[in-house]
mmCIF file of C-alpha atoms in Angstrom:
data_model
loop_
_atom_site.group_PDB
_atom_site.id
_atom_site.type_symbol
_atom_site.label_atom_id
_atom_site.label_comp_id
_atom_site.label_asym_id
_atom_site.label_seq_id
_atom_site.Cartn_x
_atom_site.Cartn_y
_atom_site.Cartn_z
ATOM 1 C CA MET A 1 25.445 8.865 4.523
ATOM 2 C CA SER A 2 23.780 12.040 5.072
ATOM 3 C CA GLY A 3 20.044 11.799 6.423
ATOM 4 C CA LEU A 4 17.404 14.498 6.424
ATOM 5 C CA LEU A 5 19.058 16.472 9.388
ATOM 6 C CA ASP A 6 21.821 16.736 6.950
ATOM 7 C CA LEU A 7 19.684 17.463 3.899
ATOM 8 C CA LEU A 8 18.089 20.319 5.342
ATOM 9 C CA ASN A 9 21.142 22.002 6.835
ATOM 10 C CA SER A 10 23.018 21.841 3.266
ATOM 11 C CA ASP A 11 23.034 24.126 0.405
ATOM 12 C CA LEU A 12 20.522 21.797 -1.362
ATOM 13 C CA GLY A 13 17.912 21.809 1.525
ATOM 14 C CA LYS A 14 18.172 25.733 1.680
ATOM 15 C CA GLN A 15 17.711 26.088 -1.899
ATOM 16 C CA LEU A 16 14.991 23.605 -1.634
ATOM 17 C CA ILE A 17 13.662 25.978 1.057
ATOM 18 C CA SER A 18 14.048 29.194 -0.192
ATOM 19 C CA GLY A 19 12.258 27.966 -3.453
ATOM 20 C CA ALA A 20 9.390 26.792 -2.217
ATOM 21 C CA SER A 21 9.018 29.725 0.173
ATOM 22 C CA ALA A 22 9.135 31.631 -3.045
ATOM 23 C CA GLN A 23 6.829 29.567 -5.229
ATOM 24 C CA THR A 24 4.113 29.819 -2.147
ATOM 25 C CA GLY A 25 4.854 32.911 -0.273
ATOM 26 C CA ALA A 26 5.144 31.384 2.407
ATOM 27 C CA SER A 27 8.067 32.478 4.925
ATOM 28 C CA GLU A 28 11.225 30.409 4.547
ATOM 29 C CA SER A 29 10.861 29.694 8.897
ATOM 30 C CA LYS A 30 7.166 27.774 8.084
ATOM 31 C CA THR A 31 8.078 26.065 4.846
ATOM 32 C CA ALA A 32 11.329 24.736 6.474
ATOM 33 C CA ASP A 33 8.645 23.807 9.327
ATOM 34 C CA VAL A 34 6.534 21.711 6.670
ATOM 35 C CA LEU A 35 9.694 20.106 5.382
ATOM 36 C CA SER A 36 10.840 19.118 8.852
ATOM 37 C CA MET A 37 8.241 17.261 9.393
ATOM 38 C CA ALA A 38 6.795 16.217 5.875
ATOM 39 C CA MET A 39 9.881 14.540 4.707
ATOM 40 C CA PRO A 40 10.558 11.927 7.410
ATOM 41 C CA LEU A 41 6.754 11.201 6.579
ATOM 42 C CA LEU A 42 7.057 10.570 2.937
ATOM 43 C CA LEU A 43 10.510 8.620 3.400
ATOM 44 C CA GLY A 44 8.889 6.379 5.730
ATOM 45 C CA ALA A 45 6.190 6.043 3.526
ATOM 46 C CA MET A 46 8.511 4.896 1.091
ATOM 47 C CA LYS A 47 10.297 2.746 3.508
ATOM 48 C CA LYS A 48 6.926 0.747 4.222
ATOM 49 C CA ASN A 49 6.039 0.612 0.958
ATOM 50 C CA ALA A 50 9.078 -0.710 -0.301
ATOM 51 C CA SER A 51 9.190 -3.300 2.216
ATOM 52 C CA SER A 52 6.845 -5.449 0.008
ATOM 53 C CA GLN A 53 8.473 -7.210 -3.193
ATOM 54 C CA GLU A 54 5.992 -5.300 -5.404
ATOM 55 C CA GLY A 55 6.523 -1.777 -3.836
ATOM 56 C CA ALA A 56 10.260 -2.139 -4.058
ATOM 57 C CA SER A 57 10.203 -3.083 -7.814
ATOM 58 C CA GLY A 58 8.046 -0.003 -8.398
ATOM 59 C CA LEU A 59 10.043 2.135 -6.312
ATOM 60 C CA MET A 60 13.281 0.852 -8.006
ATOM 61 C CA GLY A 61 12.310 1.601 -11.846
ATOM 62 C CA ALA A 62 11.380 5.084 -10.852
ATOM 63 C CA LEU A 63 15.030 5.343 -9.560
ATOM 64 C CA SER A 64 16.540 4.020 -12.115
ATOM 65 C CA GLY A 65 14.618 6.016 -14.842
ATOM 66 C CA LYS A 66 12.937 9.308 -14.277
ATOM 67 C CA HIS A 67 14.022 9.991 -10.842
ATOM 68 C CA ASP A 68 17.754 8.953 -10.809
ATOM 69 C CA GLY A 69 19.235 12.149 -9.320
ATOM 70 C CA SER A 70 19.474 13.968 -12.694
ATOM 71 C CA ILE A 71 17.099 16.854 -10.862
ATOM 72 C CA LEU A 72 19.501 17.611 -8.452
ATOM 73 C CA ASP A 73 22.147 19.146 -11.212
ATOM 74 C CA ASN A 74 19.758 21.399 -12.590
ATOM 75 C CA LEU A 75 17.996 22.782 -8.958
ATOM 76 C CA GLY A 76 19.071 26.639 -9.826
ATOM 77 C CA SER A 77 16.925 26.994 -12.288
ATOM 78 C CA ILE A 78 14.207 24.437 -11.347
ATOM 79 C CA LEU A 79 13.566 26.552 -7.967
ATOM 80 C CA GLY A 80 15.381 30.009 -8.902
ATOM 81 C CA GLY A 81 13.573 33.487 -10.174
ATOM 82 C CA GLY A 82 10.297 32.653 -7.541
ATOM 83 C CA SER A 83 8.925 29.929 -9.895
ATOM 84 C CA VAL A 84 9.200 26.454 -9.956
ATOM 85 C CA ASP A 85 9.027 24.329 -13.117
ATOM 86 C CA GLN A 86 5.532 23.478 -13.501
ATOM 87 C CA ASN A 87 6.624 20.062 -14.804
ATOM 88 C CA VAL A 88 8.174 19.165 -11.699
ATOM 89 C CA ILE A 89 5.066 20.076 -9.636
ATOM 90 C CA GLN A 90 2.871 17.640 -11.724
ATOM 91 C CA ASP A 91 5.295 14.943 -11.047
ATOM 92 C CA GLY A 92 5.276 15.943 -7.377
ATOM 93 C CA ALA A 93 1.423 15.303 -7.469
ATOM 94 C CA GLY A 94 1.877 11.712 -9.032
ATOM 95 C CA ILE A 95 4.818 10.923 -6.391
ATOM 96 C CA LEU A 96 2.453 11.999 -3.768
ATOM 97 C CA GLY A 97 -0.623 10.517 -5.057
ATOM 98 C CA HIS A 98 1.531 6.916 -5.265
ATOM 99 C CA VAL A 99 2.784 6.901 -1.913
ATOM 100 C CA LEU A 100 0.200 8.560 0.114
ATOM 101 C CA GLY A 101 -2.568 7.580 -1.588
ATOM 102 C CA GLY A 102 -6.073 8.639 -0.316
ATOM 103 C CA LYS A 103 -4.641 9.843 2.592
ATOM 104 C CA GLN A 104 -2.794 13.112 1.506
ATOM 105 C CA PRO A 105 -5.452 15.188 1.987
ATOM 106 C CA MET A 106 -5.374 14.385 5.507
ATOM 107 C CA ILE A 107 -1.978 14.735 5.727
ATOM 108 C CA GLU A 108 -1.984 18.155 4.523
ATOM 109 C CA ASN A 109 -4.428 19.597 6.825
ATOM 110 C CA ALA A 110 -2.673 18.011 9.667
ATOM 111 C CA LEU A 111 0.584 19.435 8.752
ATOM 112 C CA SER A 112 -1.361 22.910 7.697
ATOM 113 C CA THR A 113 -2.743 22.505 11.489
ATOM 114 C CA LYS A 114 0.349 22.258 13.066
ATOM 115 C CA THR A 115 2.299 25.050 10.800
ATOM 116 C CA GLY A 116 -0.745 27.485 10.618
ATOM 117 C CA LEU A 117 -0.064 27.907 6.682
ATOM 118 C CA ASP A 118 -3.151 26.602 4.643
ATOM 119 C CA ALA A 119 -3.613 23.128 3.432
ATOM 120 C CA GLY A 120 -3.077 24.396 -0.276
ATOM 121 C CA THR A 121 0.007 26.218 0.068
ATOM 122 C CA VAL A 122 1.127 22.792 2.374
ATOM 123 C CA ALA A 123 0.381 20.719 -1.070
ATOM 124 C CA GLN A 124 2.427 22.987 -2.724
ATOM 125 C CA ILE A 125 5.275 22.672 -0.989
ATOM 126 C CA LEU A 126 5.128 18.745 -0.758
ATOM 127 C CA LYS A 127 4.637 18.883 -4.175
ATOM 128 C CA ILE A 128 7.865 20.835 -4.854
ATOM 129 C CA ALA A 129 10.050 18.779 -2.370
ATOM 130 C CA ALA A 130 8.702 15.172 -3.568
ATOM 131 C CA PRO A 131 10.667 14.858 -7.162
ATOM 132 C CA ILE A 132 13.856 16.399 -5.542
ATOM 133 C CA LEU A 133 13.800 13.767 -2.579
ATOM 134 C CA LEU A 134 13.123 11.025 -4.713
ATOM 135 C CA GLY A 135 15.849 12.441 -6.723
ATOM 136 C CA ILE A 136 17.976 12.660 -3.685
ATOM 137 C CA ILE A 137 17.359 8.682 -3.195
ATOM 138 C CA GLY A 138 18.083 7.825 -6.746
ATOM 139 C CA LYS A 139 21.465 9.560 -6.698
ATOM 140 C CA GLN A 140 22.038 7.515 -3.325
ATOM 141 C CA THR A 141 20.874 4.908 -4.865
ATOM 142 C CA LYS A 142 23.014 4.833 -8.097
ATOM 143 C CA GLU A 143 26.311 5.851 -5.998
ATOM 144 C CA ASN A 144 25.975 3.045 -3.945
ATOM 145 C CA ASN A 145 24.927 0.188 -6.912
ATOM 146 C CA ILE A 146 21.576 -0.694 -5.272
ATOM 147 C CA GLN A 147 20.075 -3.502 -7.432
ATOM 148 C CA ASP A 148 17.503 -4.940 -4.918
ATOM 149 C CA GLN A 149 15.052 -4.403 -2.111
ATOM 150 C CA ASP A 150 17.483 -5.104 0.675
ATOM 151 C CA GLY A 151 19.811 -2.176 -0.291
ATOM 152 C CA LEU A 152 16.612 -0.019 -1.039
ATOM 153 C CA THR A 153 15.423 -0.318 2.349
ATOM 154 C CA GLY A 154 18.771 -0.180 4.025
ATOM 155 C CA ILE A 155 19.422 3.549 1.815
ATOM 156 C CA LEU A 156 15.920 5.002 3.193
ATOM 157 C CA GLY A 157 16.573 3.655 6.327
ATOM 158 C CA SER A 158 20.008 5.172 6.683
ATOM 159 C CA MET A 159 18.212 8.671 5.676
ATOM 160 C CA LEU A 160 16.007 8.622 8.052
ATOM 161 C CA GLY A 161 18.647 7.165 10.777
ATOM 162 C CA GLY A 162 20.367 10.896 9.964
ATOM 163 C CA GLN A 163 18.181 12.313 12.693
ATOM 164 C CA PRO A 164 18.990 12.290 16.673
ATOM 165 C CA LYS A 165 19.238 8.646 17.779
ATOM 166 C CA GLU A 166 15.560 9.143 19.733
ATOM 167 C CA ASN A 167 14.355 10.527 17.109
ATOM 168 C CA GLN A 168 15.112 7.669 14.979
ATOM 169 C CA SER A 169 13.502 5.053 17.035
ATOM 170 C CA LEU A 170 10.799 7.230 17.716
ATOM 171 C CA ILE A 171 9.539 7.644 13.755
ATOM 172 C CA GLU A 172 10.361 3.929 13.634
ATOM 173 C CA SER A 173 7.747 2.804 16.492
ATOM 174 C CA LEU A 174 5.450 5.500 15.227
ATOM 175 C CA ILE A 175 5.156 4.974 11.342
ATOM 176 C CA ASP A 176 2.828 2.248 12.103
ATOM 177 C CA SER A 177 1.726 2.676 15.695
ATOM 178 C CA ASP A 178 -1.387 0.894 15.912
ATOM 179 C CA GLY A 179 0.678 -2.244 13.942
ATOM 180 C CA ASP A 180 -2.162 -2.391 11.211
ATOM 181 C CA GLY A 181 0.261 -2.621 8.576
ATOM 182 C CA SER A 182 -0.620 1.230 7.437
ATOM 183 C CA VAL A 183 2.058 4.132 7.805
ATOM 184 C CA LEU A 184 -0.436 6.137 6.871
ATOM 185 C CA ASP A 185 -3.498 5.522 9.428
ATOM 186 C CA ASP A 186 -1.605 7.117 11.935
ATOM 187 C CA VAL A 187 0.255 10.198 10.287
ATOM 188 C CA ALA A 188 -2.710 13.025 11.136
ATOM 189 C CA ASP A 189 -2.039 11.889 14.976
ATOM 190 C CA MET A 190 1.833 12.163 14.815
ATOM 191 C CA VAL A 191 1.985 15.090 12.945
ATOM 192 C CA LEU A 192 -0.663 16.767 15.212
ATOM 193 C CA GLY A 193 1.103 15.592 18.123
ATOM 194 C CA SER A 194 -2.010 13.864 19.950
ATOM 195 C CA ASN A 195 -0.229 10.732 19.886
ATOM 196 C CA LYS A 196 0.570 10.227 23.481
ATOM 197 C CA LYS A 197 4.183 9.331 22.578
ATOM 198 C CA LYS A 198 6.501 12.275 23.697
ATOM 199 C CA GLY A 199 4.696 14.813 21.719
ATOM 200 C CA GLY A 200 4.430 12.891 18.254
ATOM 201 C CA LEU A 201 6.373 13.706 15.436
ATOM 202 C CA GLY A 202 6.133 17.190 15.469
ATOM 203 C CA GLY A 203 7.726 17.520 18.526
ATOM 204 C CA MET A 204 10.252 15.351 17.556
ATOM 205 C CA LEU A 205 11.675 16.986 14.582
ATOM 206 C CA GLY A 206 10.997 20.562 16.024
ATOM 207 C CA GLY A 207 14.089 20.202 16.636
ATOM 208 C CA LEU A 208 16.047 20.295 13.228
ATOM 209 C CA PHE A 209 15.838 23.825 13.105
ATOM 210 C CA GLY A 210 15.940 24.390 16.744
ATOM 211 C CA LYS A 211 12.817 25.060 17.448
#
């Protein structure tokens, strides 16, 4: 099963980077930097949410309904032409609010500091990426006939696992590095690299694009 590394280097990933870049005016390389750091964080947060029965049930409901992967059939029209469909962006805002909660501004500011893009641009890129990421997960769950919590966390874990092994283990350990059960309390440190574990998430994932 393809992980995030394969995804961001695939035609779909390039389409996402190009579309988000055209929408926000950010360069494709900066957009790729944001996505290479943000996608694992979103995926890690979803995996953490799915570790509870309630969280898994909510996510399964979304994946079997609106986010069943059908968005991927229409990416050309959604992302093409330099203007992303506003319904997609509104949907993305809702997903980010649900997955990241009150920590969303902190994460956007951290990514802004790391990439040099302003936080508003980062927020726009995340809103575009979130529904597409959910669509990819939805397609995977449908293709693999996933019906339960274990299957769902397995899918999310295998997508995270598509990166180099050392990155995977670091992400797993850093997702909740202070052990308090919250995937997001540590995100700013992870992304900004102030976490002392090998340069934080930014250093770990910078290699996705050979930087």
